[in-house]
Coordinates of C-alpha atoms and ligand atoms in Angstrom, one line a residue:
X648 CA 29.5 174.8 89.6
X649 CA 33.3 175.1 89.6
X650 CA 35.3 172.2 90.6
X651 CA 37.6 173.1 93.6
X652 CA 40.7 171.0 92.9
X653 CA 41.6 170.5 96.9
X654 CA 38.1 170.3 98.1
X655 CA 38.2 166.1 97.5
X656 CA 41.6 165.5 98.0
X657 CA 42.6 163.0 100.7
X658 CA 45.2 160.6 102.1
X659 CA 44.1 157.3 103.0
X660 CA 45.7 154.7 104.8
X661 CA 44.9 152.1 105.0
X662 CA 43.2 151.4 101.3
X663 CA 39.9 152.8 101.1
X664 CA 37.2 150.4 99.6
X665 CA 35.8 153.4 97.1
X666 CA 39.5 153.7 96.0
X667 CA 40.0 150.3 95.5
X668 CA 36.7 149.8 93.9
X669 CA 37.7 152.4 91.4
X670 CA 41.4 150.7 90.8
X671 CA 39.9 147.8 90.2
X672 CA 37.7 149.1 87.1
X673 CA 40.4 150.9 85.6
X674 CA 42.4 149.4 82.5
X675 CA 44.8 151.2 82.4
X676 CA 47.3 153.1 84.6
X677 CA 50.7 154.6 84.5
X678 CA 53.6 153.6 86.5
X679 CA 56.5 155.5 87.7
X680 CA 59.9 153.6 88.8
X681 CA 63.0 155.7 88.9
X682 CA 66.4 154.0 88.9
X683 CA 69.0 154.0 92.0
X684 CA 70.3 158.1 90.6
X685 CA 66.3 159.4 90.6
X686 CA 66.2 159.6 86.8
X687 CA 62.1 158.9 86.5
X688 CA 60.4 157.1 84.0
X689 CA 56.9 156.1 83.2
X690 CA 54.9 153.8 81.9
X691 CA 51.2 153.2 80.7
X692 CA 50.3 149.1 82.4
X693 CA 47.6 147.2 82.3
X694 CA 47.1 145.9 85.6
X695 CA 45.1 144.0 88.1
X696 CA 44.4 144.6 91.8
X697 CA 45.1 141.1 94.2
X698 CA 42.6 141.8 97.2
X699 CA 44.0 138.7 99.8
X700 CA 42.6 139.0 103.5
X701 CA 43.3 142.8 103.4
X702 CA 46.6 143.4 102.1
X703 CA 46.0 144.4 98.4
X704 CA 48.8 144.0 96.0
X705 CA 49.0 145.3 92.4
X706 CA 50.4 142.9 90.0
X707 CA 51.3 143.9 86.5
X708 CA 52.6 141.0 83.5
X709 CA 56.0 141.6 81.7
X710 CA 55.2 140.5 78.4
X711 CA 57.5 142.1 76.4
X712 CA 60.9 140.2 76.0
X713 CA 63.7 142.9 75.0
X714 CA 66.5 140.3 73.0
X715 CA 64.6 138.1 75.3
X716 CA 65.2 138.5 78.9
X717 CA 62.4 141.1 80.9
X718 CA 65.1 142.2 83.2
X719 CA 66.3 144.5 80.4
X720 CA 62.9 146.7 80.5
X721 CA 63.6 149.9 82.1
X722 CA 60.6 149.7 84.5
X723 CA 62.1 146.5 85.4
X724 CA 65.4 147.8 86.1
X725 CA 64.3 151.0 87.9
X726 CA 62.7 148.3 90.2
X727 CA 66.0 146.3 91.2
X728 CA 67.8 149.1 91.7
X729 CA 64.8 151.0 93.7
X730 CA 61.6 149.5 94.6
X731 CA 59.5 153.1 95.6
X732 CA 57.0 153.2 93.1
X733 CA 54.0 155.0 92.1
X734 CA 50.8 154.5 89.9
X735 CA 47.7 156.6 89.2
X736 CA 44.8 155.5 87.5
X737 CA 42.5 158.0 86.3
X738 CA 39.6 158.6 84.6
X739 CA 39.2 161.7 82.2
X740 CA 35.5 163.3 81.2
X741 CA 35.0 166.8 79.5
X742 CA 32.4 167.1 82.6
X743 CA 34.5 168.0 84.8
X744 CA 32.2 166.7 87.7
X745 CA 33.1 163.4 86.7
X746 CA 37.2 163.7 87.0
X747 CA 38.9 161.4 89.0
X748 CA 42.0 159.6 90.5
X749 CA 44.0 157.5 92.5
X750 CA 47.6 157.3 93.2
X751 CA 49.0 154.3 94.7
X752 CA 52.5 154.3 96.2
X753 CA 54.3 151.2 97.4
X754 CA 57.2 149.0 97.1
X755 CA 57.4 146.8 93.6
X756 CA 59.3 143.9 93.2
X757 CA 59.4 140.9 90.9
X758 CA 57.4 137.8 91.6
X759 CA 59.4 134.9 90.1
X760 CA 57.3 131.8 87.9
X761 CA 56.9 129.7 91.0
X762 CA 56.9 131.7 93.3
X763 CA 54.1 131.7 95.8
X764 CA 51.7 134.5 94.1
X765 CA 52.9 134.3 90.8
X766 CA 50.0 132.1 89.7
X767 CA 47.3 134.2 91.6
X768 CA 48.3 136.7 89.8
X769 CA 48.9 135.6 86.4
X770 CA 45.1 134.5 87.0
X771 CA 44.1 137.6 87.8
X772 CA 45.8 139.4 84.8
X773 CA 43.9 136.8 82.9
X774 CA 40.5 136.9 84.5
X775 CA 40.8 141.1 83.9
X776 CA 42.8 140.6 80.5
X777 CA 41.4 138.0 77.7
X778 CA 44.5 139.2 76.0
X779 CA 46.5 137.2 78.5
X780 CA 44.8 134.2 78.4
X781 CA 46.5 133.7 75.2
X782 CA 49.9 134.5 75.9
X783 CA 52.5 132.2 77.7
X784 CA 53.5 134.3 81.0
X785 CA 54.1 131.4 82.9
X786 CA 57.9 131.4 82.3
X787 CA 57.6 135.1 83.0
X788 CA 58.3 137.0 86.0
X789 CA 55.4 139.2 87.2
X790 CA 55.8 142.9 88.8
X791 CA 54.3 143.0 92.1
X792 CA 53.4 146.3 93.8
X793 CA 52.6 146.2 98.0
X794 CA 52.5 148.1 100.7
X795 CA 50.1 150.4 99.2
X796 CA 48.8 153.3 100.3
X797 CA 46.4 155.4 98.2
X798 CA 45.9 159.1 97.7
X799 CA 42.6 160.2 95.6
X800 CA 40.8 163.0 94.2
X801 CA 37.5 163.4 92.7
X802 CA 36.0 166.2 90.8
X803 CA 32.7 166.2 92.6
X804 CA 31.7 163.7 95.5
X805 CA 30.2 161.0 93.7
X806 CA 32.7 161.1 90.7
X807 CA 34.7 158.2 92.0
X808 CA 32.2 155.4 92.9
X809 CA 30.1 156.5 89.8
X810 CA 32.9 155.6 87.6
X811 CA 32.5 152.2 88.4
X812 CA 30.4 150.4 86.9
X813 CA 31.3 147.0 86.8
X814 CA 31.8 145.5 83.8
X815 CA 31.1 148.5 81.4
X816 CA 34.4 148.2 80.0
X817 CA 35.4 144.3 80.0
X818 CA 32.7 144.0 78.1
X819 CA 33.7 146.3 75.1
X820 CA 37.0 144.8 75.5
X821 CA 35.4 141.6 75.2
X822 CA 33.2 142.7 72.2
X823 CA 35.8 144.0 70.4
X824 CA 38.1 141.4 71.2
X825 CA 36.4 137.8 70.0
X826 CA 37.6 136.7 66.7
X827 CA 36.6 134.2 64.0
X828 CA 39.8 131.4 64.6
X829 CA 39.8 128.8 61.6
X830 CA 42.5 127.4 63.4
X831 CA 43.8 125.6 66.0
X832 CA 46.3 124.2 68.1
X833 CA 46.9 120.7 69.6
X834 CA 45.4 121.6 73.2
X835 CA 42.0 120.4 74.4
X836 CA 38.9 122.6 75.3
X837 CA 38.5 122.6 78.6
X838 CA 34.6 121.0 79.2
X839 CA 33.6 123.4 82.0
X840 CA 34.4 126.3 79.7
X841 CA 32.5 124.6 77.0
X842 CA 29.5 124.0 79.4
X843 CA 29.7 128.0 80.9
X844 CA 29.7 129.0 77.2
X845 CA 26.6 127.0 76.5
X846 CA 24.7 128.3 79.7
X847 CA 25.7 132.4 78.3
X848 CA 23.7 131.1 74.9
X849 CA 21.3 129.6 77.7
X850 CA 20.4 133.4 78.3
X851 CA 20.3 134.9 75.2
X852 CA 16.9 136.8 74.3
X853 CA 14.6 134.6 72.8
X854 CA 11.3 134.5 71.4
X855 CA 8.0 134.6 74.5
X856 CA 11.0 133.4 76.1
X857 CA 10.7 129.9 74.8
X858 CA 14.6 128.9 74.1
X859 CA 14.4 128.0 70.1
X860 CA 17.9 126.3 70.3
X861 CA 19.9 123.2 71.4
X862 CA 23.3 123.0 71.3
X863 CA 24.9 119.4 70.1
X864 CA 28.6 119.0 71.5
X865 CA 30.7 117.2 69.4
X866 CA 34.0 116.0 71.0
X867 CA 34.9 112.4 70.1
X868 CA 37.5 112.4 66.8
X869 CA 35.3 109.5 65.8
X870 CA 32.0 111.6 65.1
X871 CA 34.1 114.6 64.2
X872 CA 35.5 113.1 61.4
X873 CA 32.7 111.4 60.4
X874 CA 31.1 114.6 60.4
X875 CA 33.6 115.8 58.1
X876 CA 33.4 113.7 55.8
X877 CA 29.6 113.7 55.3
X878 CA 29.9 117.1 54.6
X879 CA 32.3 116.6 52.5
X880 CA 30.5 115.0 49.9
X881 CA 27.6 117.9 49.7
X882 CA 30.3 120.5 50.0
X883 CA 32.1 119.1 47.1
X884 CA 28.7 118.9 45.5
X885 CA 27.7 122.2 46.0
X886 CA 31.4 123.9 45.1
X887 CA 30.9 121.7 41.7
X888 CA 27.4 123.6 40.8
X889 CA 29.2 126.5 41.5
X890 CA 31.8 125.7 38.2
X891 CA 34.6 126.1 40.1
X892 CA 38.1 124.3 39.0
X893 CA 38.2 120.8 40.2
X894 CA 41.4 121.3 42.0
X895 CA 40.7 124.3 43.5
X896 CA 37.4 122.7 44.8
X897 CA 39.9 119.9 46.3
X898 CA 41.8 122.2 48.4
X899 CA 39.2 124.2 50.0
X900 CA 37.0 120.7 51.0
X901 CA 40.6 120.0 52.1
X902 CA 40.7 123.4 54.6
X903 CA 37.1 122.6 55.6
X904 CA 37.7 119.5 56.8
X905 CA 40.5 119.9 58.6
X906 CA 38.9 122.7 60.3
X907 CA 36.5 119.9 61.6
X908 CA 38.9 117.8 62.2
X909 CA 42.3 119.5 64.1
X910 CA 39.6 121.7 66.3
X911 CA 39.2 119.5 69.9
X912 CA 35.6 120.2 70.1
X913 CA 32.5 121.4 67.5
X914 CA 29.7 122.3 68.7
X915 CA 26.4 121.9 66.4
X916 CA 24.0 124.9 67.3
X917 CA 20.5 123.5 66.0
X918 CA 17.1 125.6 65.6
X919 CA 14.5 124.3 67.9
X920 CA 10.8 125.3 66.6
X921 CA 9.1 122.6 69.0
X922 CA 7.9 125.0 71.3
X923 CA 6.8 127.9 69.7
X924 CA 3.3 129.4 69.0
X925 CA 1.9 127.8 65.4
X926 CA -0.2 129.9 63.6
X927 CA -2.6 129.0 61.1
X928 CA -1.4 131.8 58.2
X929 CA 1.7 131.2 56.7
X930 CA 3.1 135.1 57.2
X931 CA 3.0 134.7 61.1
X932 CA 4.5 131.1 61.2
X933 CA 7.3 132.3 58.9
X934 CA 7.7 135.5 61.0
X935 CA 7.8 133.4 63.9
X936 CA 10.2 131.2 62.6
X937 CA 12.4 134.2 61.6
X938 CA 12.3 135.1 65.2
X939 CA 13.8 132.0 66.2
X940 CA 16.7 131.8 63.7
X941 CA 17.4 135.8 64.7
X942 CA 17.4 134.4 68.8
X943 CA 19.8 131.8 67.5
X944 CA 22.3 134.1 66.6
X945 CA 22.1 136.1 69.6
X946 CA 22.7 132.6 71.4
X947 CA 26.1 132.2 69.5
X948 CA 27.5 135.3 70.4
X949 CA 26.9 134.8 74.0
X950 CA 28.4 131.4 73.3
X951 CA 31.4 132.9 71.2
X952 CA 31.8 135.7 73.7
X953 CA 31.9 133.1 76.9
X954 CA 34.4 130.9 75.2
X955 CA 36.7 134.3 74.7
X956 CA 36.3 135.5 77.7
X957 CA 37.9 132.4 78.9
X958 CA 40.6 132.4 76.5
X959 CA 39.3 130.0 73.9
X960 CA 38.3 130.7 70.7
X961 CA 35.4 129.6 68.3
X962 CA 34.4 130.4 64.7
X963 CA 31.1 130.3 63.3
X964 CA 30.8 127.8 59.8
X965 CA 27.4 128.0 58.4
X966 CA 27.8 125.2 56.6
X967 CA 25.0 122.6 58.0
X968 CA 22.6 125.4 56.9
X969 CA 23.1 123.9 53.7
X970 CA 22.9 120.5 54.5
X971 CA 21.1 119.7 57.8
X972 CA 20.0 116.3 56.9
X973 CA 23.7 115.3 56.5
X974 CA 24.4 116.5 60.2
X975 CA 21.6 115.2 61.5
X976 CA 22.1 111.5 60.2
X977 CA 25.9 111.6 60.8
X978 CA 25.4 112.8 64.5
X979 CA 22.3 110.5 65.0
X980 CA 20.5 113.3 65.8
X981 CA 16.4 113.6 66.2
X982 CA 14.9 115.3 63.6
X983 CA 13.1 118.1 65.8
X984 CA 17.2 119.4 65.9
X985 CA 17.4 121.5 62.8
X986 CA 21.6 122.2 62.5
X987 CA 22.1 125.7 61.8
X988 CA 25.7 126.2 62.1
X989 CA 29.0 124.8 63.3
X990 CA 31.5 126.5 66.2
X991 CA 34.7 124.3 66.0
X992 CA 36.3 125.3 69.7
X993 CA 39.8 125.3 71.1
X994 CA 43.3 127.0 71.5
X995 CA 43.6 129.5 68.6
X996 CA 47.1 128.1 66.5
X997 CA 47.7 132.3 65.5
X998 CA 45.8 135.4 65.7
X999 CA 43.5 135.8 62.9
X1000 CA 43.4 138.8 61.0
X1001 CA 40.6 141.0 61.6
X1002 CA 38.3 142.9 59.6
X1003 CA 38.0 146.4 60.1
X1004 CA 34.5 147.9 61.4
X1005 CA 31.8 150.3 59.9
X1006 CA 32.5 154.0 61.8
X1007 CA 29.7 154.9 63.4
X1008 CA 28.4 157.2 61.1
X1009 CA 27.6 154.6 58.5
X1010 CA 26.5 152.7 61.2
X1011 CA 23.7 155.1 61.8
X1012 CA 21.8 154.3 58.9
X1013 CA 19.0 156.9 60.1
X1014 CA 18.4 158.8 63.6
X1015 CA 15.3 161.0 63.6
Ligands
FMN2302 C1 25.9 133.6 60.0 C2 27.4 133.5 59.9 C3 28.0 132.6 59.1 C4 29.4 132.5 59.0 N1 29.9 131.4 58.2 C5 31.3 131.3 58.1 C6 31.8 130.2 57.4 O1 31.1 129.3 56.9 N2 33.2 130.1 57.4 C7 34.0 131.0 58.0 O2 35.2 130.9 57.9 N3 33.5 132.1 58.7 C8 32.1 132.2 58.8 N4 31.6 133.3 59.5 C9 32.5 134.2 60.2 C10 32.7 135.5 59.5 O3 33.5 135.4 58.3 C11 33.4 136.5 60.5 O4 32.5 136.7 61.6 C12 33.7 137.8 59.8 O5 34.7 137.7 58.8 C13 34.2 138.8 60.8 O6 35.4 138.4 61.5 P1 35.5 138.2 63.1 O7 34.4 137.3 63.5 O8 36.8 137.8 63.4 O9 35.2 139.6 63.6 C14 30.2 133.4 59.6 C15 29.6 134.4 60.4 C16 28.2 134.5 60.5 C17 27.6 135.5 61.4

């Protein structure tokens, strides 16, 4: 069926739920300013859509600092000097069925730090962006666009509202996004976000359902340290049987440690085999046990995952799989709580580097 380009074209004032709905689930969109003469410019923004008792706003972050001050950005400038703006968000498919658009057009301006709405929207830049949860905008001024009114188009009638789906894209931006930290910065972990992360591993997939995990939070410097240094011994232990150069086994027990010991919480995910089925062969009970080790690691994602999501950081040390014992005697804990791993928590000190992924070709080890 051929797509008639005017057939879904309308002007809607005020703001259209089904347009804003769309806005919203858009990462990206492109802004035009022009300066005070008409010379245009645009620009691709990430930005977030303020909904407050029916007056929508779209606020975009300034985190670039040309030679340090934002008001140099042309965008920014174009705004001073003029404050008509526009912004489409769109979404592109080679079905054709499934184009869509909106265009916003209002007045921009900047919000100030401090200024009532500039911490509404830094929060939700954040709460759309786990990008921004790790920079410092609060000294920044934010670009706020009102007065909106919306123009769309959609390449069949359904193309807008079924290019919402909520969440779809967070999440791969969330996937992609979580990172192994090894190290962190002075600021403490925040124990709701600890707790939300721990209910997401809460509702991982698990084995008849039964929950073969408990999570053991660490947080007192006390009993991290302690920790540390009763793993210390087997690690150096261990690093020894290995033949490795005394000195060089020194340093890295040094690096492990103080990975335990700078992060402001660790949290001890422990295999939990109380309640699953026992069988009499040994095939099925080590099958069975297999299943709960593989749930395990579907509950640290979700844990890793919740923490990033809400701007903190984790990284997975498999070290109590070699020594459980030690864990469990320096953390007191009963012997039913097997330690599997270790997820030091907090403020990541600098982005890791990443490593890059498998295409999805060699992904694909087989399709048939
Ligand atoms: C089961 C398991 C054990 C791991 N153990 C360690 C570890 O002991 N020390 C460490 O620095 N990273 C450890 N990692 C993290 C990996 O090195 C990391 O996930 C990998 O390099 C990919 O980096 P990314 O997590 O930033 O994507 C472990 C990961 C898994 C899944």
């Amino acid at each position: 069926m051929p797509v008639d380009l005017r057939q879904h074209a309308a002007l809607m004032t005020p703001p259209d739920p089904q347009s804003l709905a769309f806005l919203r689930d858009r990462r990206v969109g492109h802004l035009a300013t022009a300066n005070a003469a008409g010379d245009p410019s645009v620009v691709p923004v990430c930005f977030a859509l303020i909904e407050t008792a029916g007056d929508p706003a779209i606020v975009i972050a300034i985190d670039e600092k040309p030679k340090g001050d934002p008001r140099k950005l042309r965008r920014v400038r174009n705004i001073l000097e003029r404050s008509d703006v526009a912004l489409i968000a769109d979404q592109y498919s080679e079905d054709w069925q499934q184009l869509a658009w909106v265009l916003v057009r209002g007045q921009a301006g900047l919000l100030e730090p401090g200024a009532p709405g500039h911490a509404e929207a830094l929060l939700a830049l954040r709460l759309k962006y786990p990008q921004y949860a790790r920079m410092r905008l609060e000294a920044l001024p934010v670009i706020a666009i009102r007065d909106l009114s919306l123009t769309s188009w959609q390449g069949s009638d359904a193309a807008l509202m079924e290019s919402v789906r909520p969440g779809r894209e967070e999440l791969a931006a969330l996937i992609r996004g979580r990172r192994s930290v090894r190290a962190f910065d002075t600021r403490p972990a925040p124990r709701e976000i600890v707790e939300e992360a721990i209910l997401a591993a809460g509702w991982a997939p698990s084995p008849h359902g039964r929950q073969p995990w408990r999570f053991v939070v660490v947080e007192s410097r006390e009993r991290r340290y302690a920790l540390a240094d009763a793993m210390a011994a087997t690690w150096r232990a261990q690093l020894r049987l290995d033949g490795q150069d005394a000195a060089i086994v020194e340093a890295r027990l040094e690096k492990s440690r103080e990975r335990l010991q700078r992060a402001p919480v660790l949290i001890v995910p422990c295999l939990y085999l109380e309640d699953l089925d026992v069988y009499p062969d040994p095939d099925r009970r080590r099958a069975e046990e297999t299943m709960a080790i593989q749930s395990l690691g579907a509950a640290v994602q979700n844990l890793l995952l919740s923490l990033y999501a809400a701007g903190v950081d984790g990284g997975w040390m498999c070290a109590p799989l070699f020594c459980p014992e030690v864990v469990q005697e320096a953390l007191g804990l009963a012997p039913a709580l097997i330690p599997h791993a270790l997820i030091p928590v907090g403020y990541a000190a600098r982005d890791p580097v990443r490593r890059p992924r498998m295409p999805l070709a060699d992904l694909i080890a087989d399709w048939q």
